[in-house]
Amino acid sequence: MTLAARPKVPEADKWQLSPQLLQPSYLGMIAGGSVFRILEEKDMTMRGLVHKYFDTIHNYMPIMSKVKLNKQIQEVEGLNSKSAFMVLILAILLLNEHPPADFDGALGSSELYQVCKYHFSLFLSLKEPSIELIQTGLCITLYEYVHGIPERAYVTIGTCARMVSVLRLHSNANSAPQSALTEDYFDENAHVISAMHLLNRHICLSFTMLGKHLNSEYSPIIEAREPPMTSVMGRAVDALSREAEGCRILWRLQQIIHEDIPACGPGTSWPTQLDRVIALDTELQNMKLGFQDYNDDSAWRGDFAAYAVASLFMLNLVSQQEEILPVTECFGQRHMEILTSIEMLMKMVNSQLSEAVTTGYNADFLTPFSMTILALGANGLESISSMEMGEECKLNQKRVFTDLLRCLGARWRLGKEYLKIIDVV
């Protein structure tokens, strides 16, 4: 290409950022312009988008009040909206997007991702923290997690945690008067905190599967123990908290596994590790008390799935050292309970596969939080001894795990990444 044929580069002053556009009072107008342009391009309405959010994302990451969102939409229609709400709508649009097949997590791969991150960063820098901004950050974090870019997800959720601290959401959670605890009541503070902890745990687990970093290099978000909620919606918070607890135990077990314990003999490190494993198993058994009412395997229960897979790795760790200390000596009949929980998990996964078939393999209605649990479960099955489970049975169960993972991978890139890592059958 000759110099004359090269495209002209705009003059330097045209690349300069106009400080006037960064005035806090203008940020909402600019974000609103982006929202309405994207909605028009996608032939969607704001109400239609929010309706889809409550049909899909809200089922596995409930962080927004339906009553409040509808009220905020009315304010937009009356030209009197909070500017941070527009960035939240951008984040919901982002989660609703099906990225192109060649999406690789690079900034240039999704225009909507660039726009959403840009507005979010401006609001973080130039506006005051708000619950809407935290909700926006959690939606962006979820997007980054499910598309296999956990480093960015980890940074984004860390920002959310700082805003939670600044706004003192922990002290305000579960503080509604008893008269407000009705069927329609939704404690955003409590749900945001629980969802943040759960998402953070899944991000940490994904590092293990993707082999990007050792989990110990990352400091987990400190979880403040809150009293159980008494509202109807409190049950959803309890389920999120139990799932986060199961993921924490699973994360600790992965740390023990990746410490690469050498073949142990008397007086070496395994007895110390065994104490840690048994302590974690005690926590798992305490967690199991929350499943006493569990008799429906047709719906996905993330808390039970995390418990079952963590129990599977517990069994594997102890079984590997059976020559030193037989499983039955330290676990009694616990290993039979673990195998039973895996059978229940398999029924739940099969049910999710059946639901996927009835919806034409539409993964929008399936929780992406199941991907890391499924991938770890498929790997964990490999380590079960033939005495505990026959080879053909293991092969069939692993195939069920990977079939559901493949369905999820058609919607979320992380599923495809996991399928590359595990030995797909």
Short mmCIF file of C-alpha atoms in Angstrom, two decimals:
data_model
loop_
_atom_site.label_atom_id
_atom_site.label_comp_id
_atom_site.label_asym_id
_atom_site.label_seq_id
_atom_site.Cartn_x
_atom_site.Cartn_y
_atom_site.Cartn_z
CA MET A 1 0.00 0.00 0.00
CA THR A 2 1.40 3.41 -0.95
CA LEU A 3 1.42 6.35 1.41
CA ALA A 4 -1.19 8.04 -0.72
CA ALA A 5 -3.49 5.02 -0.50
CA ARG A 6 -3.35 4.71 3.28
CA PRO A 7 -6.44 5.91 5.16
CA LYS A 8 -6.05 9.26 6.83
CA VAL A 9 -5.66 9.24 10.60
CA PRO A 10 -7.91 11.75 12.36
CA GLU A 11 -6.19 14.81 13.75
CA ALA A 12 -4.80 14.37 17.25
CA ASP A 13 -7.29 16.77 18.83
CA LYS A 14 -10.20 14.59 17.66
CA TRP A 15 -8.90 11.74 19.82
CA GLN A 16 -8.93 13.85 22.96
CA LEU A 17 -11.54 13.05 25.62
CA SER A 18 -13.84 15.97 26.31
CA PRO A 19 -13.86 16.69 30.08
CA GLN A 20 -17.38 18.09 29.77
CA LEU A 21 -18.70 14.62 28.96
CA LEU A 22 -17.27 13.29 32.23
CA GLN A 23 -19.40 15.51 34.44
CA PRO A 24 -21.36 13.20 36.78
CA SER A 25 -24.64 14.80 35.73
CA TYR A 26 -24.03 13.73 32.12
CA LEU A 27 -23.07 10.11 32.78
CA GLY A 28 -26.66 8.95 33.14
CA MET A 29 -27.70 10.64 29.90
CA ILE A 30 -24.84 9.00 27.99
CA ALA A 31 -25.57 5.58 29.51
CA GLY A 32 -29.27 6.03 28.73
CA GLY A 33 -28.44 6.82 25.12
CA SER A 34 -26.48 3.57 24.87
CA VAL A 35 -29.34 1.60 26.45
CA PHE A 36 -32.03 2.88 24.09
CA ARG A 37 -29.81 2.45 21.03
CA ILE A 38 -29.06 -1.19 21.92
CA LEU A 39 -32.69 -1.95 22.80
CA GLU A 40 -33.76 -0.54 19.44
CA GLU A 41 -31.13 -2.58 17.59
CA LYS A 42 -32.28 -5.75 19.35
CA ASP A 43 -35.97 -4.89 18.86
CA MET A 44 -36.56 -5.19 22.61
CA THR A 45 -38.31 -3.12 25.24
CA MET A 46 -36.98 -2.46 28.72
CA ARG A 47 -39.98 -4.20 30.25
CA GLY A 48 -39.48 -7.22 27.99
CA LEU A 49 -35.81 -7.40 28.98
CA VAL A 50 -36.61 -7.24 32.70
CA HIS A 51 -39.32 -9.88 32.26
CA LYS A 52 -36.78 -12.23 30.67
CA TYR A 53 -34.32 -11.52 33.48
CA PHE A 54 -36.84 -12.73 36.07
CA ASP A 55 -37.61 -15.81 33.97
CA THR A 56 -33.94 -16.81 33.70
CA ILE A 57 -31.07 -15.12 35.57
CA HIS A 58 -33.12 -14.36 38.68
CA ASN A 59 -33.74 -18.08 39.21
CA TYR A 60 -30.07 -18.75 39.99
CA MET A 61 -28.73 -15.32 41.00
CA PRO A 62 -31.61 -13.40 42.64
CA ILE A 63 -30.21 -9.97 43.43
CA MET A 64 -32.96 -7.55 42.33
CA SER A 65 -36.43 -6.74 43.59
CA LYS A 66 -39.13 -7.09 40.92
CA VAL A 67 -41.26 -4.40 42.55
CA LYS A 68 -38.32 -2.00 42.66
CA LEU A 69 -37.25 -2.68 39.06
CA ASN A 70 -40.78 -2.07 37.75
CA LYS A 71 -40.91 1.17 39.71
CA GLN A 72 -37.57 2.25 38.23
CA ILE A 73 -38.85 1.50 34.72
CA GLN A 74 -41.84 3.75 35.42
CA GLU A 75 -39.41 6.49 36.44
CA VAL A 76 -37.53 6.04 33.15
CA GLU A 77 -40.82 6.36 31.27
CA GLY A 78 -41.49 9.53 33.28
CA LEU A 79 -37.99 10.85 32.44
CA ASN A 80 -37.05 10.84 36.12
CA SER A 81 -34.74 7.85 36.56
CA LYS A 82 -31.60 7.29 38.63
CA SER A 83 -28.61 7.30 36.30
CA ALA A 84 -27.08 4.13 37.84
CA PHE A 85 -30.20 2.21 36.82
CA MET A 86 -29.26 2.69 33.16
CA VAL A 87 -25.91 0.98 33.70
CA LEU A 88 -27.73 -1.87 35.45
CA ILE A 89 -29.96 -2.29 32.39
CA LEU A 90 -26.81 -2.44 30.24
CA ALA A 91 -25.49 -5.25 32.45
CA ILE A 92 -28.76 -7.19 32.14
CA LEU A 93 -28.55 -6.72 28.36
CA LEU A 94 -25.01 -8.08 28.49
CA LEU A 95 -26.06 -11.25 30.33
CA ASN A 96 -28.93 -11.68 27.90
CA GLU A 97 -26.53 -11.57 24.94
CA HIS A 98 -25.43 -14.72 23.13
CA PRO A 99 -21.78 -13.94 22.23
CA PRO A 100 -20.55 -14.87 18.75
CA ALA A 101 -19.09 -18.34 18.23
CA ASP A 102 -15.56 -16.91 17.98
CA PHE A 103 -15.83 -15.03 21.29
CA ASP A 104 -12.54 -15.54 23.14
CA GLY A 105 -12.85 -13.19 26.09
CA ALA A 106 -10.82 -10.45 24.42
CA LEU A 107 -12.10 -6.92 24.86
CA GLY A 108 -12.75 -6.61 21.14
CA SER A 109 -14.84 -9.77 20.96
CA SER A 110 -18.09 -8.20 22.12
CA GLU A 111 -19.10 -4.61 21.49
CA LEU A 112 -21.75 -4.75 24.21
CA TYR A 113 -19.16 -6.00 26.72
CA GLN A 114 -16.91 -3.05 25.89
CA VAL A 115 -19.77 -0.56 26.22
CA CYS A 116 -20.95 -2.04 29.52
CA LYS A 117 -17.47 -2.15 31.08
CA TYR A 118 -16.77 1.39 29.89
CA HIS A 119 -19.89 2.86 31.52
CA PHE A 120 -19.36 0.78 34.67
CA SER A 121 -15.79 2.06 35.04
CA LEU A 122 -16.92 5.67 34.59
CA PHE A 123 -19.62 5.34 37.24
CA LEU A 124 -17.16 3.68 39.62
CA SER A 125 -14.71 6.54 39.15
CA LEU A 126 -17.04 9.54 39.10
CA LYS A 127 -20.24 8.58 40.95
CA GLU A 128 -21.02 7.47 44.49
CA PRO A 129 -21.38 3.74 45.26
CA SER A 130 -24.95 2.43 45.18
CA ILE A 131 -26.82 -0.87 45.35
CA GLU A 132 -27.53 -0.54 41.60
CA LEU A 133 -23.81 -0.23 40.89
CA ILE A 134 -23.08 -3.36 42.95
CA GLN A 135 -25.81 -5.27 41.10
CA THR A 136 -24.29 -4.08 37.82
CA GLY A 137 -20.88 -5.32 38.91
CA LEU A 138 -22.26 -8.73 39.89
CA CYS A 139 -23.94 -9.12 36.49
CA ILE A 140 -20.68 -8.21 34.73
CA THR A 141 -18.76 -10.58 37.02
CA LEU A 142 -21.15 -13.41 36.18
CA TYR A 143 -20.69 -12.70 32.46
CA GLU A 144 -16.90 -12.78 32.81
CA TYR A 145 -17.01 -15.97 34.87
CA VAL A 146 -19.31 -17.93 32.54
CA HIS A 147 -17.23 -16.96 29.52
CA GLY A 148 -13.96 -18.21 30.96
CA ILE A 149 -12.16 -14.98 31.87
CA PRO A 150 -11.86 -15.46 35.66
CA GLU A 151 -9.05 -12.94 36.19
CA ARG A 152 -11.34 -10.08 35.16
CA ALA A 153 -14.23 -11.62 37.06
CA TYR A 154 -12.09 -11.73 40.20
CA VAL A 155 -11.16 -8.05 39.87
CA THR A 156 -14.74 -6.99 39.17
CA ILE A 157 -16.19 -8.87 42.13
CA GLY A 158 -13.47 -7.42 44.35
CA THR A 159 -14.75 -3.96 43.41
CA CYS A 160 -18.28 -5.06 44.34
CA ALA A 161 -17.03 -6.26 47.73
CA ARG A 162 -15.46 -2.86 48.41
CA MET A 163 -18.75 -1.10 47.59
CA VAL A 164 -20.64 -3.51 49.87
CA SER A 165 -18.24 -2.51 52.64
CA VAL A 166 -18.57 1.23 51.93
CA LEU A 167 -22.38 1.03 51.97
CA ARG A 168 -22.35 -1.20 55.08
CA LEU A 169 -24.78 -3.62 53.46
CA HIS A 170 -23.86 -6.33 55.96
CA SER A 171 -25.24 -4.26 58.83
CA ASN A 172 -28.42 -3.42 56.89
CA ALA A 173 -29.20 -6.96 55.69
CA ASN A 174 -32.09 -8.77 57.37
CA SER A 175 -33.11 -5.55 59.16
CA ALA A 176 -36.66 -5.20 57.81
CA PRO A 177 -39.49 -5.00 60.35
CA GLN A 178 -41.57 -8.16 60.83
CA SER A 179 -44.57 -6.45 59.23
CA ALA A 180 -42.64 -6.16 55.94
CA LEU A 181 -41.82 -9.87 55.72
CA THR A 182 -44.51 -10.82 53.24
CA GLU A 183 -44.54 -13.06 50.16
CA ASP A 184 -43.52 -10.10 47.99
CA TYR A 185 -40.78 -8.83 50.27
CA PHE A 186 -37.27 -9.03 48.82
CA ASP A 187 -34.23 -8.04 50.87
CA GLU A 188 -31.82 -6.83 48.18
CA ASN A 189 -28.97 -6.35 50.63
CA ALA A 190 -29.06 -9.94 51.90
CA HIS A 191 -29.44 -11.41 48.41
CA VAL A 192 -26.62 -9.29 46.98
CA ILE A 193 -24.25 -10.36 49.77
CA SER A 194 -25.11 -14.06 49.42
CA ALA A 195 -24.84 -13.96 45.62
CA MET A 196 -21.49 -12.17 45.84
CA HIS A 197 -20.06 -14.87 48.12
CA LEU A 198 -21.42 -17.65 45.91
CA LEU A 199 -20.06 -16.10 42.71
CA ASN A 200 -16.68 -15.54 44.34
CA ARG A 201 -16.49 -19.20 45.37
CA HIS A 202 -17.30 -20.39 41.85
CA ILE A 203 -14.65 -18.06 40.40
CA CYS A 204 -12.01 -19.50 42.77
CA LEU A 205 -13.00 -23.04 41.78
CA SER A 206 -12.76 -22.18 38.09
CA PHE A 207 -9.08 -21.27 38.54
CA THR A 208 -8.47 -24.88 39.59
CA MET A 209 -10.21 -26.32 36.55
CA LEU A 210 -8.69 -23.87 34.05
CA GLY A 211 -5.20 -24.28 35.53
CA LYS A 212 -4.56 -20.54 35.42
CA HIS A 213 -3.32 -19.99 38.97
CA LEU A 214 -3.19 -21.75 42.28
CA ASN A 215 -6.20 -20.75 44.35
CA SER A 216 -3.96 -19.93 47.30
CA GLU A 217 -2.63 -16.91 45.40
CA TYR A 218 -6.05 -15.29 45.70
CA SER A 219 -7.57 -14.02 48.92
CA PRO A 220 -11.23 -15.01 49.14
CA ILE A 221 -13.80 -12.40 50.09
CA ILE A 222 -14.37 -12.56 53.83
CA GLU A 223 -17.87 -13.75 54.61
CA ALA A 224 -19.73 -12.16 57.49
CA ARG A 225 -21.98 -14.71 59.17
CA GLU A 226 -25.53 -13.41 59.14
CA PRO A 227 -28.45 -14.80 61.15
CA PRO A 228 -30.89 -16.81 59.02
CA MET A 229 -33.66 -14.78 57.44
CA THR A 230 -37.22 -15.28 58.57
CA SER A 231 -38.91 -14.07 55.38
CA VAL A 232 -40.27 -16.32 52.67
CA MET A 233 -37.50 -15.12 50.34
CA GLY A 234 -35.01 -15.96 53.08
CA ARG A 235 -35.11 -19.56 51.88
CA ALA A 236 -33.45 -18.46 48.63
CA VAL A 237 -30.72 -16.69 50.62
CA ASP A 238 -30.21 -19.83 52.72
CA ALA A 239 -29.82 -21.94 49.55
CA LEU A 240 -27.27 -19.49 48.10
CA SER A 241 -25.35 -19.49 51.38
CA ARG A 242 -25.34 -23.30 51.58
CA GLU A 243 -24.11 -23.56 48.00
CA ALA A 244 -21.35 -21.04 48.75
CA GLU A 245 -20.42 -23.09 51.83
CA GLY A 246 -20.28 -26.29 49.76
CA CYS A 247 -18.08 -24.56 47.19
CA ARG A 248 -15.80 -23.29 49.97
CA ILE A 249 -15.31 -26.84 51.27
CA LEU A 250 -14.76 -28.12 47.72
CA TRP A 251 -12.21 -25.32 47.19
CA ARG A 252 -10.35 -26.36 50.37
CA LEU A 253 -10.28 -29.97 49.20
CA GLN A 254 -8.87 -28.88 45.84
CA GLN A 255 -6.12 -27.03 47.69
CA ILE A 256 -5.20 -30.21 49.58
CA ILE A 257 -5.18 -32.20 46.34
CA HIS A 258 -2.98 -29.66 44.56
CA GLU A 259 -0.47 -29.63 47.40
CA ASP A 260 0.78 -32.80 45.69
CA ILE A 261 1.08 -34.93 48.82
CA PRO A 262 3.82 -37.55 48.33
CA ALA A 263 3.28 -41.21 49.03
CA CYS A 264 2.96 -41.23 52.78
CA GLY A 265 4.27 -43.55 55.40
CA PRO A 266 4.06 -43.52 59.19
CA GLY A 267 5.03 -40.17 60.65
CA THR A 268 4.76 -38.24 57.37
CA SER A 269 2.34 -35.50 56.32
CA TRP A 270 -0.77 -37.57 55.55
CA PRO A 271 -2.02 -37.86 59.16
CA THR A 272 -1.97 -34.06 59.36
CA GLN A 273 -3.80 -33.81 56.06
CA LEU A 274 -6.26 -36.45 57.23
CA ASP A 275 -7.17 -34.27 60.21
CA ARG A 276 -7.95 -31.43 57.81
CA VAL A 277 -10.01 -33.71 55.57
CA ILE A 278 -12.04 -35.10 58.47
CA ALA A 279 -12.64 -31.57 59.79
CA LEU A 280 -13.97 -30.57 56.38
CA ASP A 281 -16.15 -33.68 56.29
CA THR A 282 -17.64 -32.67 59.64
CA GLU A 283 -18.57 -29.35 58.05
CA LEU A 284 -20.14 -31.21 55.13
CA GLN A 285 -22.23 -33.35 57.47
CA ASN A 286 -23.43 -30.20 59.25
CA MET A 287 -24.31 -28.76 55.86
CA LYS A 288 -26.30 -31.92 55.09
CA LEU A 289 -28.83 -30.93 57.76
CA GLY A 290 -30.17 -28.37 55.28
CA PHE A 291 -31.20 -31.15 52.89
CA GLN A 292 -33.60 -32.94 55.22
CA ASP A 293 -36.52 -31.71 53.10
CA TYR A 294 -34.79 -32.66 49.85
CA ASN A 295 -36.99 -35.16 48.04
CA ASP A 296 -37.31 -33.63 44.58
CA ASP A 297 -34.61 -34.43 42.03
CA SER A 298 -36.42 -32.71 39.15
CA ALA A 299 -34.99 -29.25 39.90
CA TRP A 300 -31.35 -28.25 40.11
CA ARG A 301 -30.22 -27.67 43.67
CA GLY A 302 -26.82 -26.01 43.58
CA ASP A 303 -26.30 -26.45 47.31
CA PHE A 304 -26.87 -30.21 47.13
CA ALA A 305 -24.73 -30.53 43.96
CA ALA A 306 -21.80 -28.75 45.65
CA TYR A 307 -22.24 -30.97 48.71
CA ALA A 308 -22.30 -34.17 46.63
CA VAL A 309 -19.20 -33.33 44.56
CA ALA A 310 -17.29 -32.15 47.65
CA SER A 311 -18.21 -35.46 49.32
CA LEU A 312 -16.96 -37.31 46.24
CA PHE A 313 -13.52 -35.68 46.52
CA MET A 314 -13.57 -36.38 50.25
CA LEU A 315 -14.01 -40.08 49.49
CA ASN A 316 -11.28 -39.98 46.85
CA LEU A 317 -8.74 -38.36 49.17
CA VAL A 318 -9.25 -40.90 51.92
CA SER A 319 -9.44 -43.87 49.52
CA GLN A 320 -6.04 -42.97 48.06
CA GLN A 321 -4.48 -43.47 51.49
CA GLU A 322 -6.42 -46.61 52.42
CA GLU A 323 -3.23 -48.65 52.85
CA ILE A 324 -2.28 -46.41 55.76
CA LEU A 325 -5.72 -46.00 57.30
CA PRO A 326 -8.70 -47.91 55.89
CA VAL A 327 -11.65 -45.81 54.78
CA THR A 328 -14.00 -47.61 57.14
CA GLU A 329 -11.74 -46.84 60.10
CA CYS A 330 -12.01 -43.06 59.70
CA PHE A 331 -15.35 -42.77 57.89
CA GLY A 332 -17.38 -45.72 59.14
CA GLN A 333 -20.35 -46.04 56.77
CA ARG A 334 -19.94 -42.46 55.56
CA HIS A 335 -18.63 -43.65 52.18
CA MET A 336 -21.99 -45.34 51.50
CA GLU A 337 -23.79 -42.04 52.20
CA ILE A 338 -21.46 -40.33 49.74
CA LEU A 339 -22.17 -42.82 46.97
CA THR A 340 -25.90 -42.40 47.63
CA SER A 341 -25.57 -38.61 47.29
CA ILE A 342 -23.81 -39.10 43.94
CA GLU A 343 -26.71 -41.25 42.76
CA MET A 344 -29.14 -38.48 43.73
CA LEU A 345 -26.98 -35.95 41.89
CA MET A 346 -27.09 -38.12 38.78
CA LYS A 347 -30.89 -38.14 38.88
CA MET A 348 -30.85 -34.36 39.15
CA VAL A 349 -28.48 -34.02 36.17
CA ASN A 350 -30.62 -36.40 34.10
CA SER A 351 -33.66 -34.30 34.95
CA GLN A 352 -31.86 -31.15 33.75
CA LEU A 353 -30.97 -32.91 30.51
CA SER A 354 -34.61 -33.86 29.98
CA GLU A 355 -35.66 -30.26 30.58
CA ALA A 356 -33.05 -29.08 28.07
CA VAL A 357 -34.50 -31.45 25.46
CA THR A 358 -38.03 -30.13 26.00
CA THR A 359 -36.83 -26.53 25.49
CA GLY A 360 -34.88 -27.36 22.33
CA TYR A 361 -31.58 -27.32 24.25
CA ASN A 362 -32.17 -23.73 25.36
CA ALA A 363 -29.64 -23.29 28.16
CA ASP A 364 -31.04 -19.88 29.14
CA PHE A 365 -33.20 -21.64 31.71
CA LEU A 366 -30.33 -23.68 33.20
CA THR A 367 -27.98 -22.29 35.82
CA PRO A 368 -24.42 -21.63 34.61
CA PHE A 369 -23.25 -22.18 38.19
CA SER A 370 -23.62 -25.90 37.50
CA MET A 371 -20.73 -25.91 34.97
CA THR A 372 -17.81 -25.93 37.40
CA ILE A 373 -19.57 -28.43 39.66
CA LEU A 374 -20.24 -30.73 36.67
CA ALA A 375 -16.64 -30.47 35.43
CA LEU A 376 -15.21 -31.22 38.87
CA GLY A 377 -17.69 -34.06 39.30
CA ALA A 378 -16.66 -35.62 35.98
CA ASN A 379 -13.02 -35.47 37.06
CA GLY A 380 -13.82 -36.81 40.52
CA LEU A 381 -15.56 -39.87 39.11
CA GLU A 382 -12.26 -40.92 37.52
CA SER A 383 -10.70 -41.41 40.94
CA ILE A 384 -13.38 -43.66 42.42
CA SER A 385 -12.05 -47.16 42.89
CA SER A 386 -13.58 -50.06 40.97
CA MET A 387 -14.56 -51.57 44.31
CA GLU A 388 -16.76 -48.56 45.05
CA MET A 389 -18.22 -48.18 41.54
CA GLY A 390 -17.93 -50.35 38.42
CA GLU A 391 -16.06 -49.00 35.41
CA GLU A 392 -19.13 -49.11 33.17
CA CYS A 393 -21.18 -47.25 35.77
CA LYS A 394 -18.47 -44.58 36.09
CA LEU A 395 -18.34 -44.20 32.31
CA ASN A 396 -22.11 -43.79 32.05
CA GLN A 397 -22.26 -41.26 34.88
CA LYS A 398 -19.39 -39.23 33.44
CA ARG A 399 -21.18 -39.21 30.08
CA VAL A 400 -24.29 -37.74 31.71
CA PHE A 401 -22.17 -35.00 33.34
CA THR A 402 -20.48 -34.11 30.05
CA ASP A 403 -23.75 -34.18 28.09
CA LEU A 404 -25.23 -31.49 30.33
CA LEU A 405 -21.93 -29.59 30.25
CA ARG A 406 -22.03 -29.69 26.44
CA CYS A 407 -25.56 -28.24 26.49
CA LEU A 408 -24.45 -25.44 28.80
CA GLY A 409 -21.33 -24.86 26.69
CA ALA A 410 -23.54 -23.99 23.72
CA ARG A 411 -24.67 -20.93 25.73
CA TRP A 412 -21.72 -20.16 27.98
CA ARG A 413 -18.11 -20.34 26.77
CA LEU A 414 -16.83 -21.72 30.08
CA GLY A 415 -18.59 -25.02 29.39
CA LYS A 416 -16.62 -25.42 26.15
CA GLU A 417 -13.38 -24.68 27.99
CA TYR A 418 -14.13 -27.39 30.54
CA LEU A 419 -14.94 -29.94 27.84
CA LYS A 420 -11.47 -29.35 26.35
CA ILE A 421 -9.87 -30.07 29.72
CA ILE A 422 -11.72 -33.16 30.89
CA ASP A 423 -11.57 -36.41 28.94
CA VAL A 424 -14.87 -36.24 27.07
CA VAL A 425 -16.47 -39.65 26.63
#
